[in-house]
PDB file of C-alpha atoms in Angstrom:
ATOM      1  CA  MET I   1     -15.498   0.070 -24.995  1.00 45.00           C
ATOM      2  CA  LYS I   2     -15.055   1.666 -21.552  1.00 37.00           C
ATOM      3  CA  THR I   3     -13.846  -1.643 -20.079  1.00 42.00           C
ATOM      4  CA  LEU I   4     -11.423  -2.061 -22.978  1.00 38.00           C
ATOM      5  CA  LEU I   5      -9.996   1.436 -22.457  1.00 37.00           C
ATOM      6  CA  ILE I   6      -9.524   0.827 -18.734  1.00 41.00           C
ATOM      7  CA  SER I   7      -7.827  -2.499 -19.442  1.00 45.00           C
ATOM      8  CA  LEU I   8      -5.514  -0.897 -21.998  1.00 38.00           C
ATOM      9  CA  THR I   9      -4.632   1.874 -19.552  1.00 42.00           C
ATOM     10  CA  ILE I  10      -3.786  -0.655 -16.863  1.00 44.00           C
ATOM     11  CA  LEU I  11      -1.802  -2.777 -19.319  1.00 44.00           C
ATOM     12  CA  SER I  12       0.150   0.269 -20.446  1.00 42.00           C
ATOM     13  CA  ALA I  13       0.942   1.223 -16.855  1.00 44.00           C
ATOM     14  CA  PHE I  14       2.030  -2.324 -16.085  1.00 41.00           C
ATOM     15  CA  VAL I  15       4.314  -2.573 -19.107  1.00 37.00           C
ATOM     16  CA  TRP I  16       5.923   0.778 -18.243  1.00 38.00           C
ATOM     17  CA  SER I  17       6.377  -0.191 -14.595  1.00 39.00           C
ATOM     18  CA  SER I  18       8.012  -3.478 -15.520  1.00 35.00           C
ATOM     19  CA  PHE I  19      11.028  -1.494 -16.675  1.00 35.00           C
ATOM     20  CA  ALA I  20      11.139   0.815 -13.653  1.00 42.00           C
ATOM     21  CA  PRO I  21      14.458   0.439 -11.814  1.00 41.00           C
ATOM     22  CA  ALA I  22      14.534  -1.281  -8.447  1.00 41.00           C
ATOM     23  CA  THR I  23      16.223   1.074  -6.014  1.00 41.00           C
ATOM     24  CA  THR I  24      16.676  -1.294  -3.106  1.00 51.00           C
ATOM     25  CA  SER I  25      16.155  -4.876  -2.070  1.00 81.00           C
ATOM     26  CA  GLY I  26      14.115  -3.693   0.923  1.00 96.00           C
ATOM     27  CA  TYR I  27      12.690  -5.903   3.628  1.00 98.00           C
ATOM     28  CA  SER I  28      12.373  -9.663   3.678  1.00 98.00           C
ATOM     29  CA  ILE I  29       9.981 -11.772   5.726  1.00 98.00           C
ATOM     30  CA  ASN I  30      10.762 -11.679   9.471  1.00 98.00           C
ATOM     31  CA  ASP I  31      12.803  -8.476   9.211  1.00 98.00           C
ATOM     32  CA  GLU I  32      12.131  -5.801  11.793  1.00 98.00           C
ATOM     33  CA  ALA I  33      10.493  -2.791  10.164  1.00 98.00           C
ATOM     34  CA  ARG I  34      11.794   0.625  11.136  1.00 95.00           C
ATOM     35  CA  ASP I  35       9.376   3.235  12.371  1.00 96.00           C
ATOM     36  CA  PHE I  36       8.649   6.409  10.447  1.00 97.00           C
ATOM     37  CA  LYS I  37       7.073   9.806  10.973  1.00 98.00           C
ATOM     38  CA  LEU I  38       5.198  10.962   7.890  1.00 98.00           C
ATOM     39  CA  LYS I  39       2.651  13.696   7.229  1.00 98.00           C
ATOM     40  CA  ASN I  40      -0.980  12.622   7.037  1.00 98.00           C
ATOM     41  CA  VAL I  41      -3.608  14.306   4.878  1.00 98.00           C
ATOM     42  CA  ASP I  42      -5.039  15.920   8.021  1.00 98.00           C
ATOM     43  CA  GLY I  43      -1.753  17.758   8.602  1.00 98.00           C
ATOM     44  CA  ASN I  44      -0.646  15.623  11.545  1.00 98.00           C
ATOM     45  CA  PHE I  45       2.408  13.376  11.551  1.00 98.00           C
ATOM     46  CA  VAL I  46       1.892   9.642  11.985  1.00 98.00           C
ATOM     47  CA  SER I  47       4.247   6.893  13.119  1.00 98.00           C
ATOM     48  CA  LEU I  48       3.902   3.201  13.894  1.00 97.00           C
ATOM     49  CA  ALA I  49       4.432   4.020  17.557  1.00 96.00           C
ATOM     50  CA  ASP I  50       1.134   5.925  17.518  1.00 97.00           C
ATOM     51  CA  TYR I  51      -0.756   2.623  17.155  1.00 97.00           C
ATOM     52  CA  LYS I  52      -0.144   1.543  20.727  1.00 94.00           C
ATOM     53  CA  ASP I  53      -3.021  -0.945  20.934  1.00 95.00           C
ATOM     54  CA  ALA I  54      -2.531  -2.467  17.491  1.00 97.00           C
ATOM     55  CA  LYS I  55      -1.488  -6.072  16.931  1.00 98.00           C
ATOM     56  CA  GLY I  56       0.112  -4.992  13.685  1.00 98.00           C
ATOM     57  CA  ILE I  57      -0.193  -2.643  10.721  1.00 98.00           C
ATOM     58  CA  ILE I  58      -1.197  -3.139   7.085  1.00 98.00           C
ATOM     59  CA  VAL I  59       1.186  -0.781   5.278  1.00 98.00           C
ATOM     60  CA  VAL I  60       0.039  -0.115   1.707  1.00 98.00           C
ATOM     61  CA  PHE I  61       2.174   1.938  -0.664  1.00 98.00           C
ATOM     62  CA  THR I  62      -0.305   3.499  -3.059  1.00 98.00           C
ATOM     63  CA  CYS I  63      -1.086   6.751  -4.866  1.00 98.00           C
ATOM     64  CA  ASN I  64      -3.754   8.794  -6.643  1.00 98.00           C
ATOM     65  CA  HIS I  65      -2.986   8.417 -10.336  1.00 97.00           C
ATOM     66  CA  CYS I  66      -2.116   4.745 -10.894  1.00 98.00           C
ATOM     67  CA  PRO I  67      -5.061   2.784 -12.367  1.00 98.00           C
ATOM     68  CA  PHE I  68      -4.104  -0.225 -10.240  1.00 98.00           C
ATOM     69  CA  SER I  69      -4.221   1.874  -7.074  1.00 98.00           C
ATOM     70  CA  VAL I  70      -7.572   3.341  -8.107  1.00 98.00           C
ATOM     71  CA  ALA I  71      -8.916  -0.147  -8.807  1.00 97.00           C
ATOM     72  CA  TYR I  72      -7.893  -1.258  -5.322  1.00 98.00           C
ATOM     73  CA  GLU I  73      -9.097   1.765  -3.324  1.00 98.00           C
ATOM     74  CA  ASP I  74     -12.385   0.209  -2.234  1.00 98.00           C
ATOM     75  CA  ARG I  75     -10.634  -3.044  -1.365  1.00 98.00           C
ATOM     76  CA  ILE I  76      -8.095  -1.185   0.777  1.00 98.00           C
ATOM     77  CA  ILE I  77     -10.946   0.590   2.555  1.00 98.00           C
ATOM     78  CA  ALA I  78     -12.636  -2.784   3.120  1.00 98.00           C
ATOM     79  CA  LEU I  79      -9.404  -4.249   4.510  1.00 98.00           C
ATOM     80  CA  HIS I  80      -9.207  -1.448   7.046  1.00 98.00           C
ATOM     81  CA  LYS I  81     -12.865  -1.704   8.027  1.00 98.00           C
ATOM     82  CA  THR I  82     -12.574  -5.453   8.582  1.00 98.00           C
ATOM     83  CA  TYR I  83      -9.156  -5.725  10.204  1.00 98.00           C
ATOM     84  CA  ALA I  84      -8.705  -2.467  12.133  1.00 98.00           C
ATOM     85  CA  ALA I  85     -11.268  -3.793  14.594  1.00 97.00           C
ATOM     86  CA  LYS I  86      -9.147  -6.931  14.907  1.00 98.00           C
ATOM     87  CA  GLY I  87      -5.970  -4.974  15.621  1.00 98.00           C
ATOM     88  CA  PHE I  88      -4.591  -4.449  12.109  1.00 98.00           C
ATOM     89  CA  PRO I  89      -5.370  -0.976  10.731  1.00 98.00           C
ATOM     90  CA  VAL I  90      -4.296   0.171   7.286  1.00 98.00           C
ATOM     91  CA  VAL I  91      -1.675   2.873   6.918  1.00 98.00           C
ATOM     92  CA  ALA I  92      -1.429   4.056   3.300  1.00 98.00           C
ATOM     93  CA  ILE I  93       1.719   5.770   2.041  1.00 98.00           C
ATOM     94  CA  ASN I  94       2.145   7.691  -1.208  1.00 98.00           C
ATOM     95  CA  PRO I  95       5.809   7.398  -2.297  1.00 98.00           C
ATOM     96  CA  ASN I  96       5.575   9.061  -5.718  1.00 98.00           C
ATOM     97  CA  ASP I  97       7.400  12.143  -6.950  1.00 98.00           C
ATOM     98  CA  PRO I  98       4.721  14.867  -7.320  1.00 97.00           C
ATOM     99  CA  ILE I  99       6.968  16.864  -9.644  1.00 96.00           C
ATOM    100  CA  SER I 100       6.695  14.132 -12.260  1.00 94.00           C
ATOM    101  CA  TYR I 101       3.089  13.265 -11.359  1.00 96.00           C
ATOM    102  CA  PRO I 102       1.245  16.349 -10.033  1.00 97.00           C
ATOM    103  CA  SER I 103      -1.882  14.283  -9.403  1.00 97.00           C
ATOM    104  CA  ASP I 104       0.073  12.620  -6.591  1.00 98.00           C
ATOM    105  CA  SER I 105       0.778  15.902  -4.806  1.00 98.00           C
ATOM    106  CA  TYR I 106      -0.058  16.331  -1.128  1.00 98.00           C
ATOM    107  CA  GLU I 107      -2.922  18.674  -1.987  1.00 98.00           C
ATOM    108  CA  ASN I 108      -4.404  16.133  -4.386  1.00 98.00           C
ATOM    109  CA  MET I 109      -3.959  13.408  -1.774  1.00 98.00           C
ATOM    110  CA  GLN I 110      -6.104  15.503   0.569  1.00 98.00           C
ATOM    111  CA  ILE I 111      -8.756  15.865  -2.116  1.00 98.00           C
ATOM    112  CA  ARG I 112      -8.771  12.153  -2.927  1.00 98.00           C
ATOM    113  CA  ALA I 113      -8.906  11.108   0.720  1.00 98.00           C
ATOM    114  CA  LYS I 114     -11.916  13.391   1.234  1.00 98.00           C
ATOM    115  CA  GLU I 115     -13.667  12.162  -1.938  1.00 98.00           C
ATOM    116  CA  LYS I 116     -13.240   8.496  -0.981  1.00 98.00           C
ATOM    117  CA  LYS I 117     -13.686   9.110   2.757  1.00 98.00           C
ATOM    118  CA  PHE I 118     -10.545   7.152   3.583  1.00 98.00           C
ATOM    119  CA  PRO I 119     -10.979   5.784   7.122  1.00 98.00           C
ATOM    120  CA  PHE I 120      -7.202   5.292   7.471  1.00 98.00           C
ATOM    121  CA  ALA I 121      -4.106   7.488   7.512  1.00 98.00           C
ATOM    122  CA  TYR I 122      -2.866   8.503   4.050  1.00 98.00           C
ATOM    123  CA  LEU I 123       0.729   9.655   4.365  1.00 98.00           C
ATOM    124  CA  ILE I 124       3.172  11.321   2.012  1.00 98.00           C
ATOM    125  CA  ASP I 125       6.719   9.947   1.794  1.00 98.00           C
ATOM    126  CA  GLU I 126       8.292  13.186   0.583  1.00 97.00           C
ATOM    127  CA  THR I 127      11.906  11.979   0.678  1.00 97.00           C
ATOM    128  CA  GLN I 128      10.972   8.487  -0.598  1.00 98.00           C
ATOM    129  CA  ASP I 129      13.213   7.128   2.159  1.00 98.00           C
ATOM    130  CA  ILE I 130      10.536   4.869   3.643  1.00 98.00           C
ATOM    131  CA  ALA I 131       9.590   3.384   0.261  1.00 98.00           C
ATOM    132  CA  LYS I 132      13.256   2.616  -0.404  1.00 97.00           C
ATOM    133  CA  THR I 133      13.758   1.155   3.063  1.00 98.00           C
ATOM    134  CA  TYR I 134      10.728  -1.093   2.763  1.00 98.00           C
ATOM    135  CA  GLY I 135      11.526  -2.037  -0.827  1.00 98.00           C
ATOM    136  CA  ALA I 136       8.262  -0.770  -2.269  1.00 98.00           C
ATOM    137  CA  LEU I 137       8.409  -1.032  -6.040  1.00 97.00           C
ATOM    138  CA  LYS I 138       4.769  -0.839  -7.103  1.00 97.00           C
ATOM    139  CA  THR I 139       1.552   0.932  -6.266  1.00 98.00           C
ATOM    140  CA  PRO I 140      -0.130  -0.790  -4.603  1.00 98.00           C
ATOM    141  CA  HIS I 141       2.463  -2.791  -2.635  1.00 98.00           C
ATOM    142  CA  VAL I 142       1.457  -4.338   0.694  1.00 98.00           C
ATOM    143  CA  PHE I 143       3.622  -4.972   3.769  1.00 98.00           C
ATOM    144  CA  ILE I 144       1.817  -6.575   6.698  1.00 98.00           C
ATOM    145  CA  LEU I 145       3.634  -5.951   9.962  1.00 98.00           C
ATOM    146  CA  ARG I 146       3.036  -8.070  13.060  1.00 98.00           C
ATOM    147  CA  LYS I 147       3.729  -6.505  16.424  1.00 97.00           C
ATOM    148  CA  SER I 148       6.110  -8.388  18.697  1.00 96.00           C
ATOM    149  CA  GLY I 149       6.679  -6.488  21.919  1.00 94.00           C
ATOM    150  CA  SER I 150       7.728  -3.024  20.798  1.00 92.00           C
ATOM    151  CA  LYS I 151       8.911  -4.280  17.395  1.00 96.00           C
ATOM    152  CA  TYR I 152       7.090  -4.583  14.087  1.00 97.00           C
ATOM    153  CA  ILE I 153       7.994  -7.735  12.176  1.00 98.00           C
ATOM    154  CA  VAL I 154       7.426  -8.021   8.425  1.00 98.00           C
ATOM    155  CA  SER I 155       5.076 -10.976   7.942  1.00 98.00           C
ATOM    156  CA  TYR I 156       3.670 -10.572   4.420  1.00 98.00           C
ATOM    157  CA  ILE I 157       4.874  -8.741   1.306  1.00 98.00           C
ATOM    158  CA  GLY I 158       3.080  -8.485  -2.017  1.00 98.00           C
ATOM    159  CA  ALA I 159      -0.325  -8.070  -3.624  1.00 98.00           C
ATOM    160  CA  ILE I 160      -3.753  -7.622  -2.079  1.00 98.00           C
ATOM    161  CA  ASP I 161      -5.298 -10.374  -4.193  1.00 98.00           C
ATOM    162  CA  ASP I 162      -4.961 -12.138  -7.540  1.00 97.00           C
ATOM    163  CA  ASN I 163      -7.163  -9.958  -9.769  1.00 97.00           C
ATOM    164  CA  SER I 164      -6.608  -6.223 -10.146  1.00 95.00           C
ATOM    165  CA  ASP I 165      -9.097  -5.935 -13.016  1.00 94.00           C
ATOM    166  CA  ASP I 166     -12.194  -7.464 -11.456  1.00 96.00           C
ATOM    167  CA  GLU I 167     -12.845  -7.736  -7.732  1.00 96.00           C
ATOM    168  CA  ASP I 168     -15.726 -10.138  -8.357  1.00 96.00           C
ATOM    169  CA  ALA I 169     -13.347 -12.522 -10.141  1.00 97.00           C
ATOM    170  CA  VAL I 170     -10.808 -12.692  -7.291  1.00 98.00           C
ATOM    171  CA  LYS I 171      -9.926 -16.271  -6.410  1.00 98.00           C
ATOM    172  CA  THR I 172      -7.258 -15.756  -3.757  1.00 98.00           C
ATOM    173  CA  LYS I 173      -7.225 -12.892  -1.250  1.00 98.00           C
ATOM    174  CA  TYR I 174      -3.536 -12.944  -0.355  1.00 98.00           C
ATOM    175  CA  ALA I 175      -3.539 -10.152   2.226  1.00 98.00           C
ATOM    176  CA  GLU I 176      -6.690 -11.372   3.956  1.00 98.00           C
ATOM    177  CA  ASN I 177      -5.377 -14.935   4.078  1.00 98.00           C
ATOM    178  CA  ALA I 178      -2.132 -13.732   5.644  1.00 98.00           C
ATOM    179  CA  LEU I 179      -3.992 -11.655   8.217  1.00 98.00           C
ATOM    180  CA  ASN I 180      -6.294 -14.545   9.099  1.00 98.00           C
ATOM    181  CA  ASP I 181      -3.289 -16.826   9.562  1.00 98.00           C
ATOM    182  CA  ILE I 182      -1.609 -14.291  11.848  1.00 98.00           C
ATOM    183  CA  LEU I 183      -4.763 -13.788  13.910  1.00 98.00           C
ATOM    184  CA  ALA I 184      -5.228 -17.562  14.234  1.00 98.00           C
ATOM    185  CA  GLY I 185      -1.617 -18.039  15.335  1.00 96.00           C
ATOM    186  CA  ARG I 186      -0.790 -20.076  12.252  1.00 96.00           C
ATOM    187  CA  GLU I 187       2.229 -19.893   9.998  1.00 96.00           C
ATOM    188  CA  ILE I 188       1.315 -17.812   6.967  1.00 98.00           C
ATOM    189  CA  GLY I 189       0.544 -20.079   4.047  1.00 97.00           C
ATOM    190  CA  GLN I 190       1.847 -17.670   1.400  1.00 97.00           C
ATOM    191  CA  ALA I 191       4.022 -14.938   2.882  1.00 98.00           C
ATOM    192  CA  THR I 192       5.179 -13.367  -0.377  1.00 98.00           C
ATOM    193  CA  THR I 193       3.470 -12.708  -3.692  1.00 98.00           C
ATOM    194  CA  LYS I 194       4.277 -10.530  -6.683  1.00 97.00           C
ATOM    195  CA  ALA I 195       2.930  -6.999  -6.319  1.00 97.00           C
ATOM    196  CA  ILE I 196       1.167  -5.933  -9.514  1.00 94.00           C
ATOM    197  CA  GLY I 197       0.849  -2.237 -10.228  1.00 97.00           C
ATOM    198  CA  CYS I 198       2.527   0.885 -11.533  1.00 97.00           C
ATOM    199  CA  GLY I 199       6.190   1.368 -10.754  1.00 97.00           C
ATOM    200  CA  VAL I 200       6.957   3.818  -7.971  1.00 98.00           C
ATOM    201  CA  LYS I 201       7.837   7.181  -9.536  1.00 97.00           C
ATOM    202  CA  TRP I 202      11.283   7.917  -8.142  1.00 97.00           C
ATOM    203  CA  LYS I 203      12.722  11.399  -8.018  1.00 96.00           C
ATOM    204  CA  LYS I 204      15.324  12.142 -10.678  1.00 89.00           C
TER     205      LYS I 204
END
């Protein structure tokens, strides 16, 4: 019964998000990503330029309330733990309007980050400008950036893997495959996939 209720909640969120308006086309593969300066849950401001020794960044637009985001929290933590050491840390960004969804407020982000012991930055996009610039439409929505000189180049856009319901049933780990291709100097086999999740909650 519990599994059924979770599945119905996720299905409901997905159906609702399918009708959420797209606000921008956002980035495409090989575009240069602009930097940002957003507030982290520790009160400090974080930008891409802060990651001076990184080979790239795994930018994940996510939030507190969305059942898809909750389902992927441990997988996002695992991504960071595996790939930060290889030069690709996770930077999570919450783009949602906290007026419409109070559970996505900055204060609740701080609580969630502490509960889950997030080992990565969890930033709030208060103006939603970065989400619109990147073209984030779902939570979670992944943008893998590869560093080229002082620039960050968009190399992968989409989902973390192919099964939001059951991590044990995942067949294709899209984000990991893309990262492994980048680290091996190969062309990415699948650079774009469809992000599955709740629609970003835009301000009215």
